[in-house]
Coordinates of C-alpha atoms and ligand atoms in Angstrom, one line a residue:
X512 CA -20.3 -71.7 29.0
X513 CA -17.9 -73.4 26.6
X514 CA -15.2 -71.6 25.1
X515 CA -16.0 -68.5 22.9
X516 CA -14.9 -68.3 19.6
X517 CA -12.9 -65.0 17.7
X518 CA -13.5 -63.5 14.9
X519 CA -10.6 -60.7 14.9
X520 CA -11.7 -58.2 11.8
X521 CA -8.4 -56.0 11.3
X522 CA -8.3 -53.3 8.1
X523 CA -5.0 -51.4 6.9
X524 CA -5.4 -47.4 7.8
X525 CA -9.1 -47.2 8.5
X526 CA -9.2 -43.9 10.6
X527 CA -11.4 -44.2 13.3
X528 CA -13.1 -40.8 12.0
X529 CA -14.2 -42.5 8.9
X530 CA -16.5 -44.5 11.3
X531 CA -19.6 -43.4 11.7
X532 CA -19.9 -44.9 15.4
X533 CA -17.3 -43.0 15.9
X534 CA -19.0 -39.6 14.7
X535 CA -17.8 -39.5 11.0
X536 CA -18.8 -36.6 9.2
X537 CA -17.7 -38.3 6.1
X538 CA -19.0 -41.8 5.8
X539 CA -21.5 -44.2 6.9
X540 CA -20.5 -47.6 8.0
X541 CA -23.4 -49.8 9.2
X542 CA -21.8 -52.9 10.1
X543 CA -18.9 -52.2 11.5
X544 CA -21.7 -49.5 13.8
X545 CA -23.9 -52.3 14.5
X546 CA -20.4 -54.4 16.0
X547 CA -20.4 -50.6 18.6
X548 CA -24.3 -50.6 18.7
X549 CA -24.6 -54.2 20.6
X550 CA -21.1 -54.3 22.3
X551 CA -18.4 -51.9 23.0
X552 CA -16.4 -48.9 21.2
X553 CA -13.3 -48.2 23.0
X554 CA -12.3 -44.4 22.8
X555 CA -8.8 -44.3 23.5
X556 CA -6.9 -47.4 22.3
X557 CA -3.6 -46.2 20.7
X558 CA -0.6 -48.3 18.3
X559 CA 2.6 -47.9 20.1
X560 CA 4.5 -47.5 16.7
X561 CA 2.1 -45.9 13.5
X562 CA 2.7 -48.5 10.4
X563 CA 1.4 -51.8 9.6
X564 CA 4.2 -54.4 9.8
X565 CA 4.9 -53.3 13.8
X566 CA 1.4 -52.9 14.3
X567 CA 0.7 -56.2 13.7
X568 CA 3.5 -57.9 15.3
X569 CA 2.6 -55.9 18.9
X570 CA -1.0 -57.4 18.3
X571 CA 0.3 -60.6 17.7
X572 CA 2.6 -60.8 20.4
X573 CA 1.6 -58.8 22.9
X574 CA 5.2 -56.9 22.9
X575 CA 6.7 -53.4 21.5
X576 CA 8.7 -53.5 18.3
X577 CA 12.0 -53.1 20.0
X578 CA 11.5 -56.4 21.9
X579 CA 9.7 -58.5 18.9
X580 CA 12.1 -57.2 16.7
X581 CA 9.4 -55.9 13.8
X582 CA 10.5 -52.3 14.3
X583 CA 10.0 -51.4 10.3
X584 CA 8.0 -52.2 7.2
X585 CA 10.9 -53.9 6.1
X586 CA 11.1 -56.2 9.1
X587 CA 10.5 -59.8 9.2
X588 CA 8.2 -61.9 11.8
X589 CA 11.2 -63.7 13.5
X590 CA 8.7 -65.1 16.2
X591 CA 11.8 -64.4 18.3
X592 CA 8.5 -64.0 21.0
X593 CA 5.7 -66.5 20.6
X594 CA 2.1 -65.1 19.3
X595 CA -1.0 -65.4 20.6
X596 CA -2.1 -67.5 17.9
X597 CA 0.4 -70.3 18.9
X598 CA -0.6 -70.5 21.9
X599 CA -4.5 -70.7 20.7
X600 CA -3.9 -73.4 18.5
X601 CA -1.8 -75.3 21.2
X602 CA -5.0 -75.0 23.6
X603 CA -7.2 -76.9 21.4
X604 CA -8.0 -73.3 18.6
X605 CA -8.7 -74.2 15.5
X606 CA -7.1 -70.8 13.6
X607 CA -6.9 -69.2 10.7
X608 CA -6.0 -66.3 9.0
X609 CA -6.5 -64.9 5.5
X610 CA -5.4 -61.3 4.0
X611 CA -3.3 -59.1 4.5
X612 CA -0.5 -60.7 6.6
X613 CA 2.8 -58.0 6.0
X614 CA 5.0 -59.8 8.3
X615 CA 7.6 -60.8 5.8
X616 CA 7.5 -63.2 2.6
X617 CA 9.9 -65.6 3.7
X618 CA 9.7 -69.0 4.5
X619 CA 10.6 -68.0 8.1
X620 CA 8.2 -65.0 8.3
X621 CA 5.4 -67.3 7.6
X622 CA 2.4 -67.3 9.5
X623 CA 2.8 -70.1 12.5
X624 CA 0.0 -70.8 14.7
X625 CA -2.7 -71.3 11.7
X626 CA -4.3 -74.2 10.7
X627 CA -4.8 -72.4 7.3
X628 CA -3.7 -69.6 6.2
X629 CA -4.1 -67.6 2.5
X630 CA -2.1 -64.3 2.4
X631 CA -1.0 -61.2 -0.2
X632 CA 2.7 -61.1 -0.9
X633 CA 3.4 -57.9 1.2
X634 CA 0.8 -55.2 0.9
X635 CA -1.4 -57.5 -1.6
X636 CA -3.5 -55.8 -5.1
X637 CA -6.7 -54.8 -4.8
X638 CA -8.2 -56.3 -8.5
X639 CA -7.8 -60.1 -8.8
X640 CA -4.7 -60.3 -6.2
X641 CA -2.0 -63.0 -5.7
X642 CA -2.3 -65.1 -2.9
X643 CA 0.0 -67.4 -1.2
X644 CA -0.9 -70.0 1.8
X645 CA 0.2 -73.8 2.5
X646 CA -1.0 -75.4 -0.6
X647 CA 0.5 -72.9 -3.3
X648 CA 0.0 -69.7 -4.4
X649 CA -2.0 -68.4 -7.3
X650 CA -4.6 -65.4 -8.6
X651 CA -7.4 -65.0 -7.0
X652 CA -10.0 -63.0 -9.2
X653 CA -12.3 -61.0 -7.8
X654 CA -12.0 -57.9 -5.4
X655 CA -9.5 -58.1 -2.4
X656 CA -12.3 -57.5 0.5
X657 CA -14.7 -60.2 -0.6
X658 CA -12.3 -62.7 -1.6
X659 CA -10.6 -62.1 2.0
X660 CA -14.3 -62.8 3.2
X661 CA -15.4 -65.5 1.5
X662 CA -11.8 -67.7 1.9
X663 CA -13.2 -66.8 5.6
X664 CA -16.9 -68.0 5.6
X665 CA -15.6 -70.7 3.6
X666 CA -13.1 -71.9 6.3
X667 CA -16.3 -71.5 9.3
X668 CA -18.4 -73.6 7.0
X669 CA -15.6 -76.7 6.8
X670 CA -14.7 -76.1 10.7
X671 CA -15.3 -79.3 13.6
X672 CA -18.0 -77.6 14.8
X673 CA -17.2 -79.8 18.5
X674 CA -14.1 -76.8 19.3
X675 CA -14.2 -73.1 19.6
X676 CA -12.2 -71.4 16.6
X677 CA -9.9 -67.9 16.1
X678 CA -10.3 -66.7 13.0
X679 CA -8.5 -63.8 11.4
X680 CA -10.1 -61.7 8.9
X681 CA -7.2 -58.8 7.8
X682 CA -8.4 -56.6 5.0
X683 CA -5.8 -54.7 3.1
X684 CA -8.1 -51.8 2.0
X685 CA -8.3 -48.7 2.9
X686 CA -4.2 -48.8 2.4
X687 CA -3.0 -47.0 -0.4
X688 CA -3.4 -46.7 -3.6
X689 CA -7.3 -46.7 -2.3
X690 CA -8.7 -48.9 -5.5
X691 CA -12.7 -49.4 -5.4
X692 CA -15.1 -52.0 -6.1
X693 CA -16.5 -50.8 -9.3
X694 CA -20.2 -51.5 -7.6
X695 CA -18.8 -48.5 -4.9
X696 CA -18.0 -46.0 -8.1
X697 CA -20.8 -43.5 -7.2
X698 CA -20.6 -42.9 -3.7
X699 CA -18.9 -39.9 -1.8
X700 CA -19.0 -38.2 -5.5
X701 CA -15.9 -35.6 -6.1
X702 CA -17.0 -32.3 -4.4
X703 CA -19.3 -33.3 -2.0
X704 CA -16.6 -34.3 0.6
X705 CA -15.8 -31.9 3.6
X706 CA -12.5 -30.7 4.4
X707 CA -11.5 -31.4 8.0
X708 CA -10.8 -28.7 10.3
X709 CA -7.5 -28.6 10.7
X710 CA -6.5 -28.6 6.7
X711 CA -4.9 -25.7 6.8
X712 CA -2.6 -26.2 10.0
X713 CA 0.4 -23.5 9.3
X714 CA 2.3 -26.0 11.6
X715 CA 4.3 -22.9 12.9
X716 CA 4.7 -23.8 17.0
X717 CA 5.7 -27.4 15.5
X718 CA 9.2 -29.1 15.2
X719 CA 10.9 -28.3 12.0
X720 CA 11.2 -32.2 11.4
X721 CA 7.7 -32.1 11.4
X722 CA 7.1 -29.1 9.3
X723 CA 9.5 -31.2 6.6
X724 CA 7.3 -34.3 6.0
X725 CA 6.3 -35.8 2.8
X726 CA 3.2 -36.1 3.9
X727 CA 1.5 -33.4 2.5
X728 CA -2.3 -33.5 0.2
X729 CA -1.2 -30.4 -2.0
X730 CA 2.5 -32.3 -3.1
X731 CA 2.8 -35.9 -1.8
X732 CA -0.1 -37.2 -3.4
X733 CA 0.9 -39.1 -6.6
X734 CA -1.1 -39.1 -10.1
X735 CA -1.6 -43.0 -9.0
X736 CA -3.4 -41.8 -5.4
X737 CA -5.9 -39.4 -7.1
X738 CA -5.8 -41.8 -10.1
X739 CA -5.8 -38.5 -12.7
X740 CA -3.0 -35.9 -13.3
X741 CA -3.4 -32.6 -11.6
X742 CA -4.6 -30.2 -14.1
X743 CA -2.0 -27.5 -15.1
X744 CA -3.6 -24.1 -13.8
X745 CA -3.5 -26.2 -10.1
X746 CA 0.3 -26.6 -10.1
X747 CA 2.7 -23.9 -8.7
X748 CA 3.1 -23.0 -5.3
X749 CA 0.7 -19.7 -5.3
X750 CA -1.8 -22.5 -5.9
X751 CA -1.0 -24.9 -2.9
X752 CA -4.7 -24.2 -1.2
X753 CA -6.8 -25.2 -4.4
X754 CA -4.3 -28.1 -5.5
X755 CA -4.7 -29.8 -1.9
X756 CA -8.9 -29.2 -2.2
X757 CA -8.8 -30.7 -5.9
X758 CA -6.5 -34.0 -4.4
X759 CA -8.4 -34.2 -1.0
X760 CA -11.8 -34.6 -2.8
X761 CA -10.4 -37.1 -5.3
X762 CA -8.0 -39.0 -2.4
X763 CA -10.9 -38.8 -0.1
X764 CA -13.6 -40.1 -2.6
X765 CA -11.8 -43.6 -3.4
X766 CA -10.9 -43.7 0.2
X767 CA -14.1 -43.6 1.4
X768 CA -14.9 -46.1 -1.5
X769 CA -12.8 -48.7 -0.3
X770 CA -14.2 -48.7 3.1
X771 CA -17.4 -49.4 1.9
X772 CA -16.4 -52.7 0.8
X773 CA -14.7 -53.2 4.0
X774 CA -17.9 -52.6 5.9
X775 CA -20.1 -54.5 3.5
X776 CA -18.1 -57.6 4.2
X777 CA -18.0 -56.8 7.8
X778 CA -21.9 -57.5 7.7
X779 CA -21.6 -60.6 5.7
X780 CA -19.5 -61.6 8.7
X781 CA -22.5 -60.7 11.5
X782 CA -24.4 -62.6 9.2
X783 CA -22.9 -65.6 8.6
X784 CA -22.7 -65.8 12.6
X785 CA -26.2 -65.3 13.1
X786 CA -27.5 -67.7 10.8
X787 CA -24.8 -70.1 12.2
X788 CA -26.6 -69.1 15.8
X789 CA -23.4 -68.6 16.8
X790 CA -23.5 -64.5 17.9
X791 CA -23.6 -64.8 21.5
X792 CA -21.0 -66.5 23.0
X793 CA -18.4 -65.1 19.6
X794 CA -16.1 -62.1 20.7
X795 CA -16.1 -60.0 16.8
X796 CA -13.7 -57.4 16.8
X797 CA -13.0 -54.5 14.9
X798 CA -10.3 -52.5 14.3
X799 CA -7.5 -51.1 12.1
X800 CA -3.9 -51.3 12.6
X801 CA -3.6 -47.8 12.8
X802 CA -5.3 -44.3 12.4
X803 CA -4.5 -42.4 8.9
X804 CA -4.3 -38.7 8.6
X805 CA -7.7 -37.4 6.6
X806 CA -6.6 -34.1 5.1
X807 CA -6.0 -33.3 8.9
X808 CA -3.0 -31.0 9.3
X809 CA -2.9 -31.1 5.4
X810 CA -1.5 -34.6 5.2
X811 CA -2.4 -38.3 5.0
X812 CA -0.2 -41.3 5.9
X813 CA 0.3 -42.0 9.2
X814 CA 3.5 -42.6 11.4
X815 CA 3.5 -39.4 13.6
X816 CA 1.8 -39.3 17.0
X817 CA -0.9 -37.2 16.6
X818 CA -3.9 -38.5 17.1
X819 CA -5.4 -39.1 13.8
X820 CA -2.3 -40.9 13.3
X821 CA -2.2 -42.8 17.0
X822 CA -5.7 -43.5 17.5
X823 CA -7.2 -46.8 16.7
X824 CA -10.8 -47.9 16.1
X825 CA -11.8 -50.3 17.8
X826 CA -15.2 -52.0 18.2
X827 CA -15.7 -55.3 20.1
X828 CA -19.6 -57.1 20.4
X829 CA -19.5 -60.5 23.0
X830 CA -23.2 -60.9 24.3
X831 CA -22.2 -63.5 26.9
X832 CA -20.0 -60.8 28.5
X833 CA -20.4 -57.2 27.1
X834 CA -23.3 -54.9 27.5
X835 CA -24.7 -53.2 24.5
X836 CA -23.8 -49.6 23.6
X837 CA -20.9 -49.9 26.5
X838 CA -18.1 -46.9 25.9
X839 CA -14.5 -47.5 27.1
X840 CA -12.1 -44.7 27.8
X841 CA -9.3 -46.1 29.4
X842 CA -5.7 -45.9 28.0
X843 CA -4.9 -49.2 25.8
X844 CA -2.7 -49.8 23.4
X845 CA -2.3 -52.6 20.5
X846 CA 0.1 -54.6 23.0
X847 CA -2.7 -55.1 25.2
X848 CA -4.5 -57.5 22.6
X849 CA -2.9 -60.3 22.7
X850 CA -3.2 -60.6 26.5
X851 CA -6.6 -60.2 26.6
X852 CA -7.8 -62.5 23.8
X853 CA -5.7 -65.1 25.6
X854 CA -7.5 -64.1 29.1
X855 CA -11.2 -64.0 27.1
X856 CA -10.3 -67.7 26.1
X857 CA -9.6 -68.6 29.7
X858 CA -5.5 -68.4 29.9
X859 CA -3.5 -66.7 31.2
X860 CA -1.4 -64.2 29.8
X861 CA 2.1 -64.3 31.4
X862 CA 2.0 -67.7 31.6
X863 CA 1.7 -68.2 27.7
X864 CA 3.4 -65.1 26.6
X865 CA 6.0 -65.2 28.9
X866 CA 7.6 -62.0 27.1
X867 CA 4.0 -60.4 27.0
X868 CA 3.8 -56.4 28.2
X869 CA 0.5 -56.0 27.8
X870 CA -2.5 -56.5 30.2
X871 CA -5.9 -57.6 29.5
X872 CA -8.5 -55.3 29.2
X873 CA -11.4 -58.1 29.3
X874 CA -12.8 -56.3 33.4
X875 CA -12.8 -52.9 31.4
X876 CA -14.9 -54.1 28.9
X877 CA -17.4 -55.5 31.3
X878 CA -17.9 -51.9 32.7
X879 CA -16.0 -53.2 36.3
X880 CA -13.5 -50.0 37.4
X881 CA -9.5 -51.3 37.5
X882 CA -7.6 -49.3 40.0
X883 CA -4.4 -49.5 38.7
X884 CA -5.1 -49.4 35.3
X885 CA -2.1 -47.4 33.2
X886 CA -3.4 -44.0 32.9
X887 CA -0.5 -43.3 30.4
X888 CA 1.2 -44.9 27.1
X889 CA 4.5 -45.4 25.5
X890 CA 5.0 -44.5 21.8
X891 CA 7.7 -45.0 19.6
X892 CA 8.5 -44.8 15.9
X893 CA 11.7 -46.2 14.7
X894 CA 12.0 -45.4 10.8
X895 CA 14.0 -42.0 10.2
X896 CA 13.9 -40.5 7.2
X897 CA 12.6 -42.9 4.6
X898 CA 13.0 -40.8 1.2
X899 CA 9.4 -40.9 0.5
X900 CA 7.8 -39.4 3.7
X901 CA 10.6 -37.8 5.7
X902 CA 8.9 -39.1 8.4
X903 CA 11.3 -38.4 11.9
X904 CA 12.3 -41.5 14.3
X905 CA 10.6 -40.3 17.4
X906 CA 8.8 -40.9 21.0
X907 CA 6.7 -39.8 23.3
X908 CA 4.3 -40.3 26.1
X909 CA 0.4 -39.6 25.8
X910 CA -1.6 -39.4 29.3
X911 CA -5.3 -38.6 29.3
X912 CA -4.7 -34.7 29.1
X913 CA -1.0 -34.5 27.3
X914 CA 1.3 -35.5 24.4
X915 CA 5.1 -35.3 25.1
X916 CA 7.0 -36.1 21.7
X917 CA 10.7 -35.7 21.3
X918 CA 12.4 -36.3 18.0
X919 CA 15.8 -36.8 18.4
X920 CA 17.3 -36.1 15.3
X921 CA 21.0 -36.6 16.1
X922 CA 21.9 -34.2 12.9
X923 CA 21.5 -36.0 10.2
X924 CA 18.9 -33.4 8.9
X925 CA 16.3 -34.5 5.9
X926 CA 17.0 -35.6 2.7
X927 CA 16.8 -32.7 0.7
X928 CA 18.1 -30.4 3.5
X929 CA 20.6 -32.4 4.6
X930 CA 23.2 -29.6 4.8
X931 CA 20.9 -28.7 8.2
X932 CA 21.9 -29.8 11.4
X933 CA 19.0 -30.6 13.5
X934 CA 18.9 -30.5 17.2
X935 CA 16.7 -33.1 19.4
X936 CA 13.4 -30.9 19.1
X937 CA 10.4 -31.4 21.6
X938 CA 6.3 -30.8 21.4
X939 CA 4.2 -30.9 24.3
X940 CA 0.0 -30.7 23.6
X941 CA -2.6 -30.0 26.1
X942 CA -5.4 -32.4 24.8
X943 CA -8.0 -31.1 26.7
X944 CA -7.2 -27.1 25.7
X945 CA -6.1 -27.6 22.3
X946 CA -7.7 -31.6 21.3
X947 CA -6.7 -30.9 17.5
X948 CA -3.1 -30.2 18.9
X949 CA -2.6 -27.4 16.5
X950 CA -0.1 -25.7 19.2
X951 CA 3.0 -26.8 20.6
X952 CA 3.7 -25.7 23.8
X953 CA 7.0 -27.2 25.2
X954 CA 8.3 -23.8 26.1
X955 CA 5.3 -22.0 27.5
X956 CA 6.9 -21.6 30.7
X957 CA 2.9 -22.0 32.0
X958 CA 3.9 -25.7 30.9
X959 CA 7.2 -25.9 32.9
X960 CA 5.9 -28.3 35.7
X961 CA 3.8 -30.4 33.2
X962 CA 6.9 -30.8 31.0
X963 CA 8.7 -32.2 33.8
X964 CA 6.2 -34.8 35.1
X965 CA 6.1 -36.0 31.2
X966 CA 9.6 -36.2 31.0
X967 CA 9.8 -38.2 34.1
X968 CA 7.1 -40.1 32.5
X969 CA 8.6 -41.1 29.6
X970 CA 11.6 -42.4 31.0
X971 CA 9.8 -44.6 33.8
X972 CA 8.0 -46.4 30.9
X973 CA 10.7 -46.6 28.4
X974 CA 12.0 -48.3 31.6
X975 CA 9.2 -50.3 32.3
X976 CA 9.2 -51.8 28.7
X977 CA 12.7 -52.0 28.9
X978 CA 13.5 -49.2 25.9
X979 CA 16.3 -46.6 26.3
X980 CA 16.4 -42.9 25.7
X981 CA 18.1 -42.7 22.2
X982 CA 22.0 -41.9 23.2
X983 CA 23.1 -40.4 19.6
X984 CA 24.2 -41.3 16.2
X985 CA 26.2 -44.2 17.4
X986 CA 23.2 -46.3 18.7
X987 CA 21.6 -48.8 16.3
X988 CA 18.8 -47.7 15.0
X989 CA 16.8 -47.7 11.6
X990 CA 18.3 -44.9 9.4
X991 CA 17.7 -45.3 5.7
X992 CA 20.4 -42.6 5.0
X993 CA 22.9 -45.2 6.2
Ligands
CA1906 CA1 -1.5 -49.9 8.1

């Protein structure tokens, strides 16, 4: 069979609980289900650094952040590592990539590797956005996911149909500020929303780093996010509990909004393949670059390493290769991607990528069992204390049954307390006990001998990816007190 084609489908903070082929007890997306119904949804696939520019420079490369250098939203694609993209086009690709791009807005941080390209200027509007690519840049009217779409389709429909094709597809909704298509206005109506579980998490086993994020439904959310003020009687800490229901419905409702579009262009997608008789031998991915909190813990955002926050979606349909209705629960992580595009398309990995740390999962996917598959990953989150989320620098290990985080601090404390000293604090879940990690128990001597293998753990991958232990407040690192 002649080489297969990609189309790689990638939206900003789509949870993989607002899926329902993931179980969703909020939404219903029939598309992006029907990519899971005739291929594969993969269970545990996990972003090695929660926030969009790193995410998508791991994907990309096939590296962590601390070796391709996007370690921040702030950071630029240097391409000090190649992509995967370059390499496809070099191999005969045609490529292209439209959306939501985040890897800089510099000349240098331009998308390489594309035959065409159209992207936002950083996180991109959703109403009539500015787009930029190689011919110029100018409005675009419309709404963001359909105009991502059609510049898409329209790209297919003017391809030489003689060579196999990579096409990138990256949606900027669900990201905040969560603006819908008007045509989406009436669905998951204020009120009619449930709460997760865990909303009211007291947090009090957790780090107090943790307990200090800006995260929070009941104060963090803005008049722009709920897109109304917050009506007087709500305000007031006695009031915390019905202030957070009032946001999460109206957070919650345009969230949910925005997805619909998302999934609605996900079919035009299947679509536009079938008609084009081109389904079966075209790998469609999709994912997001990371999971999003839901009202879970009390919080949205992302960044920590819980597993709202962690967890990706990702569904991937290739007839030639993958059953229907397959489920994959190995460990993977969005550094595995790039090597296993590149091995779908018939190279090799290491040999294109020759800083590449991931491994393809292309044998998983056709149900065959890999012996030495990792049964572990590496996590780390380089921003510390940005003033808006207070969100810790931190790392940690996640096997199939624990979560070791430590947030090292280094005493700089929060803004806002930043009079407190904080020590290196430590959390350690048992996933299989306590799945909604809602207790931390690092020092349940019960845990002693677990701690210890995780802590082993962690070091012999921050050594295998070539990452150090943080060694105080002299090391570089990313500290926007500084
Ligand atoms: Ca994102």
């Amino acid at each position: 069979m002649s080489r297969p084609n990609i189309v790689f489908m990638m939206s900003d903070d789509h949870a993989a609980h607002a899926i329902s082929a993931y179980g969703s007890r909020l939404n219903e997306t029939p598309h992006i289900d029907r990519i899971a119904d005739e291929g594969v949804r993969l269970d545990k696939v996990f972003c090695t650094n929660s926030i969009c520019t790193p995410s998508r420079a791991s994907i990309l490369t096939g590296t962590y952040s601390h070796v391709n250098g996007a370690c921040s939203i702030y950071s630029e694609l240097d391409y000090r590592v190649p992509t995967y993209s370059q390499v496809l086009q070099d191999s005969g690709y045609q490529t292209a990539i439209f959306g939501k791009w985040h890897l800089g807005t510099t000349q240098k941080a331009n998308p390489r590797g594309f035959d065409d390209w159209r992207i936002f200027p950083g996180q991109g509007d959703y109403i009539d956005p500015l787009m930029y690519g190689p011919a110029g840049e100018g409005v675009v009217e419309g709404y963001a996911s359909n105009i991502i779409t059609d510049l898409g389709l329209e790209w297919l429909g003017a391809r030489d149909t003689t060579r196999p094709f990579c096409l990138m597809v990256h949606h900027k909704a669900p990201h905040r500020p969560w603006v819908p298509d008007e045509k989406h206005r009436d669905l998951y109506p204020v009120g009619s929303i449930p709460e997760p579980e865990t909303m009211w998490d007291d947090h009090a086993s957790r780090s107090h780093v943790v307990q200090d994020v800006g995260m929070t439904i009941a104060d963090h959310l803005i008049e722009t996010d709920v897109k109304e003020p917050t009506p007087d009687e709500l305000l007031g800490e006695e009031n915390t509990q019905a202030r957070a229901s009032w946001k999460y419905q109206r957070y919650m409702r345009d969230y949910l909004q925005t997805i619909q579009s998302v999934d609605d262009n996900v079919g035009r997608v299947l679509d536009w393949l079938d008609d084009e008789g081109l389904t079966e031998n075209t790998i469609v991915v999709y994912t997001s670059d990371q999971g999003f909190f839901l009202g879970d813990h009390g919080w949205f955002d992302k960044r920590l390493m819980f597993e709202e926050s962690l967890s990706m979606p990702v569904v991937i349909r290739w007839p030639a290769e993958i059953s229907p209705r397959s489920r994959c629960e190995a460990i993977i992580t969005n550094v595995d991607f790039a090597a296993t595009f590149l091995d779908m398309c018939g190279l090799d990995p290491d040999e294109a990528l020759p800083e590449n740390q991931g491994r393809s999962f292309r044998p998983l996917l056709r149900g065959e069992e890999v012996q030495d598959w990792p049964t572990s990953m590496y996590y780390r989150y380089w921003e510390h204390d940005d003033p808006e989320h207070h969100a810790p620098a931190h790392y940690g290990v996640r096997t199939q049954t624990h979560k070791y985080i430590v947030y090292y601090n280094d005493g700089l404390g929060s803004p806002g307390s930043s009079d407190r000293v904080l020590p290196t604090e430590y959390e350690l879940y048992d996933l299989v006990n306590d799945p909604a990690e809602l207790t931390n128990v690092v020092d349940d001597p019960a845990y002693k001998a677990v701690r210890e293998d995780l802590e082993n753990e962690l070091l012999r991958l921050q050594n295998v990816y070539g990452d150090e232990p943080y060694q105080g407040p002299d090391t570089p690192r990313l500290n926007w007190s500084v």
